[in-house]
Amino acid sequence: MSTAAPRYLMPAETAPQDRVWMAFPCEGYSLGDDEKDKDEARSTWAAVAHAIAKFEPVTVVVDPNEVSIARTYLSIDIDIVEAPLNDAWMRDIGPTFVHTEDGSVAAVDWVFNGWGAQDWAQWDKDSRIGEFVSGLSGVPRIASNLVNEGGGIQVDGTGTVLVTETVQLDPGRNPGLTKTDVEAELARTIGAKHVIWLPRGLTRDSERFGTRGHVDIVASIPTPGTVMVHVQRDPSHPDFEVSRLVLEVLRASHDGHGNEWKIVEMPAPATLSDSEGFVDYSYINHLVVNGGVIACSYDDPVDAEAVSILQQVYPGREVVTVDARPLFARGGGIHCITQHQPSRR
């Protein structure tokens, strides 16, 4: 009898999907303090959900205290399920879905600890959402001891994975783990065969209220062999140097098949700052759905150029934009608040 461990592989985000999972803002940091802020958060999360629902089913996890008000923002086309929440970043608190060898779907349940046990974060409820969503999805749960978030990995669907040194090696997440340790767990859970370590994330995301460097606003892999990179074109913004460094690393690397990357430079918006300082607005942080792409917009002169690039790298998909400024003001974007569940292969 074989005792070999099961093999899993995280598919490309362009693979067919059964649904997208989200969470609805509840009392706390992301919702805001006054009624105007609360309405802005709820309206923006709902706008993303409705944009996705034009392409595929959406299930939103809602804190029991927010169910009645959530239904006033979400149409009857959106499925609502109840579970206690601290926050609403489903990419990070939810499971990462993978394929098994027979093509069925399973869910990797990472350890979530508030983006490295940050002093402003609470995660006693959110740390249970991975298991909760795994159960509702009806697929086997793969428990992992790695502190990780979905926003901290980008894959090509053939075993190539992008990560950042400041996330998986963060002492607040995985003290004492080496790159070899992390790569071994990524191989076991998502089928990583070739891991590329980017040195860091964007500047604002590396500050106090950020994730300490999630890759999903820095680079993505729209198709195997092609990497799309956030490029800040204004030298006055600190991400000018960050994106230069990331490009250097990727140009010196290769994909999991040993081929040089085709690099697509995705420009940063022209907007450089808000009331809090330099922004980390990024078009990289988009969601691919069945037949479409849900993309961030910023009422910015570069929005149209970004849509054109997305249309080129995702041919045949309709690009729909949602104003993501309220999301980034709270610490993330469209990819950050969503988690896709692939279909059986």
mmCIF file of C-alpha atoms in Angstrom:
data_model
loop_
_atom_site.group_PDB
_atom_site.id
_atom_site.type_symbol
_atom_site.label_atom_id
_atom_site.label_comp_id
_atom_site.label_asym_id
_atom_site.label_seq_id
_atom_site.Cartn_x
_atom_site.Cartn_y
_atom_site.Cartn_z
ATOM 1 C CA MET A 1 0.000 0.000 0.000
ATOM 2 C CA SER A 2 1.359 3.424 -0.949
ATOM 3 C CA THR A 3 2.001 5.863 1.895
ATOM 4 C CA ALA A 4 3.070 8.728 -0.344
ATOM 5 C CA ALA A 5 1.755 12.117 0.708
ATOM 6 C CA PRO A 6 -0.982 13.542 -1.503
ATOM 7 C CA ARG A 7 0.098 16.051 -4.097
ATOM 8 C CA TYR A 8 -1.542 19.438 -4.454
ATOM 9 C CA LEU A 9 -1.151 22.246 -6.962
ATOM 10 C CA MET A 10 -2.499 25.763 -6.758
ATOM 11 C CA PRO A 11 -3.906 26.533 -10.216
ATOM 12 C CA ALA A 12 -3.431 29.787 -12.067
ATOM 13 C CA GLU A 13 -5.990 32.442 -11.186
ATOM 14 C CA THR A 14 -7.213 32.233 -14.792
ATOM 15 C CA ALA A 15 -8.441 28.661 -14.275
ATOM 16 C CA PRO A 16 -12.242 28.153 -14.263
ATOM 17 C CA GLN A 17 -13.872 29.058 -10.953
ATOM 18 C CA ASP A 18 -16.937 27.895 -9.024
ATOM 19 C CA ARG A 19 -17.298 31.048 -6.965
ATOM 20 C CA VAL A 20 -15.595 33.919 -5.168
ATOM 21 C CA TRP A 21 -15.601 34.283 -1.385
ATOM 22 C CA MET A 22 -15.651 37.644 0.383
ATOM 23 C CA ALA A 23 -16.201 39.012 3.891
ATOM 24 C CA PHE A 24 -18.268 42.066 4.782
ATOM 25 C CA PRO A 25 -16.806 44.922 6.848
ATOM 26 C CA CYS A 26 -17.720 44.827 10.529
ATOM 27 C CA GLU A 27 -17.053 47.133 13.441
ATOM 28 C CA GLY A 28 -13.380 47.952 13.566
ATOM 29 C CA TYR A 29 -10.487 49.370 11.612
ATOM 30 C CA SER A 30 -11.721 48.768 8.063
ATOM 31 C CA LEU A 31 -15.305 49.843 8.646
ATOM 32 C CA GLY A 32 -14.413 53.237 10.097
ATOM 33 C CA ASP A 33 -15.609 55.388 12.958
ATOM 34 C CA ASP A 34 -18.369 57.602 11.566
ATOM 35 C CA GLU A 35 -21.401 56.859 9.411
ATOM 36 C CA LYS A 36 -19.828 58.351 6.298
ATOM 37 C CA ASP A 37 -16.797 56.071 6.564
ATOM 38 C CA LYS A 38 -18.968 53.053 7.305
ATOM 39 C CA ASP A 39 -21.146 53.699 4.278
ATOM 40 C CA GLU A 40 -18.064 54.143 2.102
ATOM 41 C CA ALA A 41 -16.597 50.811 3.212
ATOM 42 C CA ARG A 42 -19.839 48.878 2.869
ATOM 43 C CA SER A 43 -20.611 50.434 -0.509
ATOM 44 C CA THR A 44 -17.163 49.644 -1.899
ATOM 45 C CA TRP A 45 -17.138 46.024 -0.718
ATOM 46 C CA ALA A 46 -20.641 45.661 -2.173
ATOM 47 C CA ALA A 47 -19.591 47.212 -5.489
ATOM 48 C CA VAL A 48 -16.857 44.601 -5.840
ATOM 49 C CA ALA A 49 -19.277 41.788 -4.975
ATOM 50 C CA HIS A 50 -21.812 42.987 -7.548
ATOM 51 C CA ALA A 51 -19.131 43.353 -10.230
ATOM 52 C CA ILE A 52 -18.065 39.728 -9.644
ATOM 53 C CA ALA A 53 -21.662 38.460 -9.559
ATOM 54 C CA LYS A 54 -22.065 39.393 -13.224
ATOM 55 C CA PHE A 55 -19.592 36.613 -13.989
ATOM 56 C CA GLU A 56 -19.962 33.952 -11.280
ATOM 57 C CA PRO A 57 -21.476 33.234 -7.857
ATOM 58 C CA VAL A 58 -20.323 35.216 -4.819
ATOM 59 C CA THR A 59 -20.593 34.176 -1.174
ATOM 60 C CA VAL A 60 -20.028 36.826 1.489
ATOM 61 C CA VAL A 61 -19.220 35.939 5.094
ATOM 62 C CA VAL A 62 -20.974 38.421 7.372
ATOM 63 C CA ASP A 63 -20.582 38.927 11.088
ATOM 64 C CA PRO A 64 -23.893 38.121 12.864
ATOM 65 C CA ASN A 65 -24.130 41.710 14.076
ATOM 66 C CA GLU A 66 -23.962 43.018 10.506
ATOM 67 C CA VAL A 67 -26.359 40.700 8.667
ATOM 68 C CA SER A 68 -29.355 43.022 8.555
ATOM 69 C CA ILE A 69 -27.364 45.986 7.315
ATOM 70 C CA ALA A 70 -25.326 43.855 4.892
ATOM 71 C CA ARG A 71 -28.519 42.825 3.131
ATOM 72 C CA THR A 72 -29.326 46.498 2.474
ATOM 73 C CA TYR A 73 -26.048 46.795 0.542
ATOM 74 C CA LEU A 74 -25.926 43.357 -1.098
ATOM 75 C CA SER A 75 -28.473 42.236 -3.667
ATOM 76 C CA ILE A 76 -30.351 38.947 -3.430
ATOM 77 C CA ASP A 77 -27.920 37.591 -6.038
ATOM 78 C CA ILE A 78 -25.203 37.529 -3.369
ATOM 79 C CA ASP A 79 -25.165 34.572 -0.968
ATOM 80 C CA ILE A 80 -24.686 35.512 2.695
ATOM 81 C CA VAL A 81 -23.344 33.194 5.392
ATOM 82 C CA GLU A 82 -22.774 34.142 9.027
ATOM 83 C CA ALA A 83 -19.579 33.860 11.067
ATOM 84 C CA PRO A 84 -17.868 36.114 13.634
ATOM 85 C CA LEU A 85 -15.301 38.431 12.034
ATOM 86 C CA ASN A 86 -12.607 40.867 13.079
ATOM 87 C CA ASP A 87 -12.079 42.300 9.600
ATOM 88 C CA ALA A 88 -12.904 41.762 5.947
ATOM 89 C CA TRP A 89 -9.757 40.773 3.996
ATOM 90 C CA MET A 90 -10.848 37.382 2.666
ATOM 91 C CA ARG A 91 -7.717 36.801 0.578
ATOM 92 C CA ASP A 92 -5.743 36.683 3.810
ATOM 93 C CA ILE A 93 -8.122 35.155 6.342
ATOM 94 C CA GLY A 94 -9.699 32.608 4.009
ATOM 95 C CA PRO A 95 -8.207 29.384 2.659
ATOM 96 C CA THR A 96 -6.142 29.023 -0.499
ATOM 97 C CA PHE A 97 -7.768 26.534 -2.868
ATOM 98 C CA VAL A 98 -5.727 23.931 -4.721
ATOM 99 C CA HIS A 99 -6.236 20.978 -7.028
ATOM 100 C CA THR A 100 -5.494 17.416 -5.981
ATOM 101 C CA GLU A 101 -3.975 14.816 -8.286
ATOM 102 C CA ASP A 102 -7.393 13.639 -9.450
ATOM 103 C CA GLY A 103 -8.461 17.178 -10.316
ATOM 104 C CA SER A 104 -10.715 17.698 -7.318
ATOM 105 C CA VAL A 105 -10.392 20.751 -5.084
ATOM 106 C CA ALA A 106 -8.989 21.096 -1.568
ATOM 107 C CA ALA A 107 -8.396 24.102 0.689
ATOM 108 C CA VAL A 108 -5.157 25.081 2.424
ATOM 109 C CA ASP A 109 -5.841 26.597 5.835
ATOM 110 C CA TRP A 110 -2.842 28.754 6.749
ATOM 111 C CA VAL A 111 -2.254 30.157 10.214
ATOM 112 C CA PHE A 112 -3.441 33.772 10.307
ATOM 113 C CA ASN A 113 -2.071 36.035 13.048
ATOM 114 C CA GLY A 114 -2.941 39.565 12.035
ATOM 115 C CA TRP A 115 -0.218 40.082 9.426
ATOM 116 C CA GLY A 116 2.574 39.244 11.822
ATOM 117 C CA ALA A 117 0.863 39.907 15.177
ATOM 118 C CA GLN A 118 0.670 43.630 14.560
ATOM 119 C CA ASP A 119 -0.281 45.712 17.593
ATOM 120 C CA TRP A 120 -3.275 47.305 15.882
ATOM 121 C CA ALA A 121 -4.757 44.041 14.569
ATOM 122 C CA GLN A 122 -7.203 41.580 16.094
ATOM 123 C CA TRP A 123 -7.475 38.055 14.725
ATOM 124 C CA ASP A 124 -9.138 35.763 17.263
ATOM 125 C CA LYS A 125 -12.200 35.438 14.987
ATOM 126 C CA ASP A 126 -10.502 35.838 11.607
ATOM 127 C CA SER A 127 -8.073 33.025 12.428
ATOM 128 C CA ARG A 128 -11.016 30.598 12.232
ATOM 129 C CA ILE A 129 -12.339 31.741 8.848
ATOM 130 C CA GLY A 130 -10.029 29.506 6.825
ATOM 131 C CA GLU A 131 -11.493 26.410 8.443
ATOM 132 C CA PHE A 132 -15.018 27.852 8.265
ATOM 133 C CA VAL A 133 -14.859 28.558 4.530
ATOM 134 C CA SER A 134 -13.152 25.220 3.863
ATOM 135 C CA GLY A 135 -16.065 23.475 5.529
ATOM 136 C CA LEU A 136 -18.738 25.425 3.679
ATOM 137 C CA SER A 137 -17.024 24.867 0.362
ATOM 138 C CA GLY A 138 -17.378 21.123 0.856
ATOM 139 C CA VAL A 139 -13.761 20.309 0.026
ATOM 140 C CA PRO A 140 -11.042 18.674 2.142
ATOM 141 C CA ARG A 141 -9.070 20.984 4.423
ATOM 142 C CA ILE A 142 -5.261 20.915 4.369
ATOM 143 C CA ALA A 143 -3.993 22.271 7.677
ATOM 144 C CA SER A 144 -0.717 24.184 7.570
ATOM 145 C CA ASN A 145 1.450 25.465 10.414
ATOM 146 C CA LEU A 146 2.879 28.195 8.199
ATOM 147 C CA VAL A 147 1.756 31.724 9.034
ATOM 148 C CA ASN A 148 0.849 32.973 5.589
ATOM 149 C CA GLU A 149 -1.813 34.873 3.706
ATOM 150 C CA GLY A 150 -3.242 34.533 0.222
ATOM 151 C CA GLY A 151 -1.997 38.017 -0.596
ATOM 152 C CA GLY A 152 1.526 36.828 0.094
ATOM 153 C CA ILE A 153 1.702 34.370 -2.836
ATOM 154 C CA GLN A 154 1.303 34.592 -6.596
ATOM 155 C CA VAL A 155 1.473 31.491 -8.803
ATOM 156 C CA ASP A 156 1.556 30.490 -12.455
ATOM 157 C CA GLY A 157 -0.371 27.231 -12.021
ATOM 158 C CA THR A 158 2.621 25.050 -12.924
ATOM 159 C CA GLY A 159 4.573 25.315 -9.672
ATOM 160 C CA THR A 160 6.215 28.740 -9.918
ATOM 161 C CA VAL A 161 5.517 30.924 -6.883
ATOM 162 C CA LEU A 162 6.349 34.564 -6.120
ATOM 163 C CA VAL A 163 6.787 35.561 -2.466
ATOM 164 C CA THR A 164 8.521 38.359 -0.545
ATOM 165 C CA GLU A 165 11.231 37.957 2.071
ATOM 166 C CA THR A 166 9.445 40.413 4.366
ATOM 167 C CA VAL A 167 6.288 38.289 4.635
ATOM 168 C CA GLN A 168 7.035 34.569 4.905
ATOM 169 C CA LEU A 169 10.339 35.255 6.733
ATOM 170 C CA ASP A 170 8.792 37.923 8.966
ATOM 171 C CA PRO A 171 9.817 37.231 12.611
ATOM 172 C CA GLY A 172 6.272 38.174 13.608
ATOM 173 C CA ARG A 173 4.938 35.404 11.402
ATOM 174 C CA ASN A 174 7.438 32.574 11.206
ATOM 175 C CA PRO A 175 10.327 33.182 13.625
ATOM 176 C CA GLY A 176 13.260 30.894 12.965
ATOM 177 C CA LEU A 177 12.061 29.542 9.640
ATOM 178 C CA THR A 178 14.485 29.595 6.717
ATOM 179 C CA LYS A 179 13.748 29.929 3.019
ATOM 180 C CA THR A 180 14.222 26.181 2.743
ATOM 181 C CA ASP A 181 11.622 25.589 5.464
ATOM 182 C CA VAL A 182 9.097 27.891 3.787
ATOM 183 C CA GLU A 183 9.700 26.400 0.354
ATOM 184 C CA ALA A 184 9.181 22.889 1.709
ATOM 185 C CA GLU A 185 5.790 23.828 3.157
ATOM 186 C CA LEU A 186 4.779 25.658 -0.017
ATOM 187 C CA ALA A 187 5.744 22.541 -1.969
ATOM 188 C CA ARG A 188 3.620 20.348 0.304
ATOM 189 C CA THR A 189 0.549 22.574 0.288
ATOM 190 C CA ILE A 190 0.385 24.392 -3.057
ATOM 191 C CA GLY A 191 2.781 22.374 -5.207
ATOM 192 C CA ALA A 192 5.609 24.919 -5.317
ATOM 193 C CA LYS A 193 8.512 23.703 -7.437
ATOM 194 C CA HIS A 194 10.269 27.012 -8.044
ATOM 195 C CA VAL A 195 9.991 29.861 -5.533
ATOM 196 C CA ILE A 196 11.173 33.359 -6.417
ATOM 197 C CA TRP A 197 11.919 35.557 -3.418
ATOM 198 C CA LEU A 198 11.317 39.231 -4.046
ATOM 199 C CA PRO A 199 13.140 41.382 -1.492
ATOM 200 C CA ARG A 200 10.179 43.439 -0.286
ATOM 201 C CA GLY A 201 6.817 44.976 -1.039
ATOM 202 C CA LEU A 202 5.701 48.538 -1.668
ATOM 203 C CA THR A 203 6.540 51.362 0.718
ATOM 204 C CA ARG A 204 3.168 52.135 2.275
ATOM 205 C CA ASP A 205 2.362 48.455 2.631
ATOM 206 C CA SER A 206 5.598 48.146 4.599
ATOM 207 C CA GLU A 207 4.600 50.837 7.085
ATOM 208 C CA ARG A 208 2.713 50.391 10.363
ATOM 209 C CA PHE A 209 -0.744 49.622 8.986
ATOM 210 C CA GLY A 210 0.440 47.520 6.045
ATOM 211 C CA THR A 211 0.951 43.802 5.541
ATOM 212 C CA ARG A 212 4.762 44.126 5.604
ATOM 213 C CA GLY A 213 5.042 43.513 1.904
ATOM 214 C CA HIS A 214 2.375 41.418 0.184
ATOM 215 C CA VAL A 215 3.341 40.386 -3.315
ATOM 216 C CA ASP A 216 -0.164 40.840 -4.754
ATOM 217 C CA ILE A 217 0.296 44.587 -5.190
ATOM 218 C CA VAL A 218 3.825 44.157 -6.557
ATOM 219 C CA ALA A 219 3.744 41.438 -9.209
ATOM 220 C CA SER A 220 1.430 38.834 -10.723
ATOM 221 C CA ILE A 221 1.665 36.049 -13.293
ATOM 222 C CA PRO A 222 -1.170 36.428 -15.834
ATOM 223 C CA THR A 223 0.082 33.482 -17.899
ATOM 224 C CA PRO A 224 2.970 31.048 -17.425
ATOM 225 C CA GLY A 225 6.192 32.736 -18.506
ATOM 226 C CA THR A 226 4.794 36.253 -18.193
ATOM 227 C CA VAL A 227 5.141 38.388 -15.075
ATOM 228 C CA MET A 228 3.398 41.730 -14.667
ATOM 229 C CA VAL A 229 5.207 44.182 -12.399
ATOM 230 C CA HIS A 230 4.100 47.368 -10.651
ATOM 231 C CA VAL A 231 6.359 50.172 -11.880
ATOM 232 C CA GLN A 232 6.453 53.589 -10.260
ATOM 233 C CA ARG A 233 7.592 56.024 -12.932
ATOM 234 C CA ASP A 234 7.983 59.102 -10.719
ATOM 235 C CA PRO A 235 11.424 59.301 -9.038
ATOM 236 C CA SER A 236 9.986 61.377 -6.193
ATOM 237 C CA HIS A 237 7.977 58.382 -4.938
ATOM 238 C CA PRO A 238 9.907 55.857 -2.798
ATOM 239 C CA ASP A 239 8.400 52.996 -4.806
ATOM 240 C CA PHE A 240 10.460 54.184 -7.776
ATOM 241 C CA GLU A 241 13.438 52.437 -6.188
ATOM 242 C CA VAL A 242 11.356 49.515 -4.931
ATOM 243 C CA SER A 243 10.028 48.697 -8.395
ATOM 244 C CA ARG A 244 13.515 49.095 -9.885
ATOM 245 C CA LEU A 245 14.830 46.549 -7.383
ATOM 246 C CA VAL A 246 11.971 44.114 -8.051
ATOM 247 C CA LEU A 247 12.558 44.374 -11.806
ATOM 248 C CA GLU A 248 16.260 43.640 -11.301
ATOM 249 C CA VAL A 249 15.453 40.480 -9.360
ATOM 250 C CA LEU A 250 12.922 39.248 -11.905
ATOM 251 C CA ARG A 251 15.188 39.995 -14.891
ATOM 252 C CA ALA A 252 17.900 37.907 -13.241
ATOM 253 C CA SER A 253 15.477 35.047 -12.530
ATOM 254 C CA HIS A 254 13.527 32.578 -14.643
ATOM 255 C CA ASP A 255 10.235 30.737 -14.430
ATOM 256 C CA GLY A 256 9.856 27.163 -13.234
ATOM 257 C CA HIS A 257 10.690 25.854 -16.696
ATOM 258 C CA GLY A 258 14.016 27.701 -16.841
ATOM 259 C CA ASN A 259 12.812 30.362 -19.273
ATOM 260 C CA GLU A 260 13.446 34.086 -18.994
ATOM 261 C CA TRP A 261 10.378 36.040 -18.020
ATOM 262 C CA LYS A 262 8.412 38.114 -20.459
ATOM 263 C CA ILE A 263 8.019 41.182 -18.255
ATOM 264 C CA VAL A 264 4.987 43.437 -18.606
ATOM 265 C CA GLU A 265 5.450 46.746 -16.816
ATOM 266 C CA MET A 266 2.225 47.946 -15.230
ATOM 267 C CA PRO A 267 2.551 51.643 -14.416
ATOM 268 C CA ALA A 268 1.530 52.978 -11.046
ATOM 269 C CA PRO A 269 -1.234 55.582 -11.026
ATOM 270 C CA ALA A 270 -0.124 59.185 -11.434
ATOM 271 C CA THR A 271 -1.517 59.952 -7.967
ATOM 272 C CA LEU A 272 1.442 59.917 -5.592
ATOM 273 C CA SER A 273 -0.011 60.681 -2.175
ATOM 274 C CA ASP A 274 -3.064 61.174 -0.013
ATOM 275 C CA SER A 275 -3.566 62.766 3.409
ATOM 276 C CA GLU A 276 -1.515 59.982 5.033
ATOM 277 C CA GLY A 277 1.525 60.179 2.739
ATOM 278 C CA PHE A 278 2.752 58.273 -0.312
ATOM 279 C CA VAL A 279 0.110 55.841 -1.611
ATOM 280 C CA ASP A 280 0.623 52.259 -2.760
ATOM 281 C CA TYR A 281 -2.163 52.340 -5.357
ATOM 282 C CA SER A 282 -1.607 49.404 -7.701
ATOM 283 C CA TYR A 283 -3.326 47.917 -10.738
ATOM 284 C CA ILE A 284 -1.597 44.597 -10.036
ATOM 285 C CA ASN A 285 -4.187 44.006 -7.305
ATOM 286 C CA HIS A 286 -6.971 42.785 -9.608
ATOM 287 C CA LEU A 287 -9.209 39.719 -9.548
ATOM 288 C CA VAL A 288 -9.549 37.354 -12.496
ATOM 289 C CA VAL A 289 -12.996 35.749 -12.788
ATOM 290 C CA ASN A 290 -14.739 33.575 -15.375
ATOM 291 C CA GLY A 291 -14.695 35.686 -18.512
ATOM 292 C CA GLY A 292 -13.633 38.861 -16.763
ATOM 293 C CA VAL A 293 -11.187 40.882 -14.720
ATOM 294 C CA ILE A 294 -12.279 43.068 -11.818
ATOM 295 C CA ALA A 295 -9.719 45.860 -11.746
ATOM 296 C CA CYS A 296 -8.897 48.752 -9.461
ATOM 297 C CA SER A 297 -9.436 52.302 -10.666
ATOM 298 C CA TYR A 298 -8.480 55.550 -8.933
ATOM 299 C CA ASP A 299 -10.046 58.363 -10.999
ATOM 300 C CA ASP A 300 -6.524 58.709 -12.320
ATOM 301 C CA PRO A 301 -5.056 59.563 -15.734
ATOM 302 C CA VAL A 302 -3.337 56.148 -15.849
ATOM 303 C CA ASP A 303 -6.584 54.171 -15.350
ATOM 304 C CA ALA A 304 -7.224 53.839 -19.092
ATOM 305 C CA GLU A 305 -3.660 52.685 -19.796
ATOM 306 C CA ALA A 306 -3.960 50.053 -17.067
ATOM 307 C CA VAL A 307 -7.240 48.739 -18.503
ATOM 308 C CA SER A 308 -5.614 48.475 -21.927
ATOM 309 C CA ILE A 309 -2.703 46.453 -20.509
ATOM 310 C CA LEU A 310 -5.073 44.144 -18.639
ATOM 311 C CA GLN A 311 -7.068 43.595 -21.815
ATOM 312 C CA GLN A 312 -3.857 42.615 -23.609
ATOM 313 C CA VAL A 313 -2.612 40.163 -20.958
ATOM 314 C CA TYR A 314 -6.079 38.651 -20.437
ATOM 315 C CA PRO A 315 -7.422 38.447 -24.013
ATOM 316 C CA GLY A 316 -11.081 37.602 -24.319
ATOM 317 C CA ARG A 317 -11.953 38.755 -20.811
ATOM 318 C CA GLU A 318 -14.044 41.804 -20.040
ATOM 319 C CA VAL A 319 -12.255 44.283 -17.772
ATOM 320 C CA VAL A 320 -14.581 45.898 -15.229
ATOM 321 C CA THR A 321 -13.262 48.590 -12.894
ATOM 322 C CA VAL A 322 -14.260 49.566 -9.363
ATOM 323 C CA ASP A 323 -12.969 52.660 -7.555
ATOM 324 C CA ALA A 324 -10.472 51.123 -5.124
ATOM 325 C CA ARG A 325 -9.410 54.268 -3.279
ATOM 326 C CA PRO A 326 -11.610 53.431 -0.250
ATOM 327 C CA LEU A 327 -10.016 49.970 -0.146
ATOM 328 C CA PHE A 328 -6.436 51.206 -0.309
ATOM 329 C CA ALA A 329 -7.206 53.831 2.325
ATOM 330 C CA ARG A 330 -7.998 50.863 4.580
ATOM 331 C CA GLY A 331 -4.959 48.817 3.586
ATOM 332 C CA GLY A 332 -5.618 46.791 0.433
ATOM 333 C CA GLY A 333 -7.366 46.356 -2.886
ATOM 334 C CA ILE A 334 -9.778 44.182 -4.837
ATOM 335 C CA HIS A 335 -7.576 41.082 -4.821
ATOM 336 C CA CYS A 336 -7.151 41.500 -1.060
ATOM 337 C CA ILE A 337 -10.872 41.342 -0.251
ATOM 338 C CA THR A 338 -11.654 38.347 -2.470
ATOM 339 C CA GLN A 339 -10.699 34.656 -2.603
ATOM 340 C CA HIS A 340 -11.505 32.582 -5.669
ATOM 341 C CA GLN A 341 -12.476 28.912 -5.532
ATOM 342 C CA PRO A 342 -11.403 27.015 -8.654
ATOM 343 C CA SER A 343 -13.600 24.431 -10.328
ATOM 344 C CA ARG A 344 -12.765 20.755 -10.412
ATOM 345 C CA ARG A 345 -10.240 20.210 -13.168
#
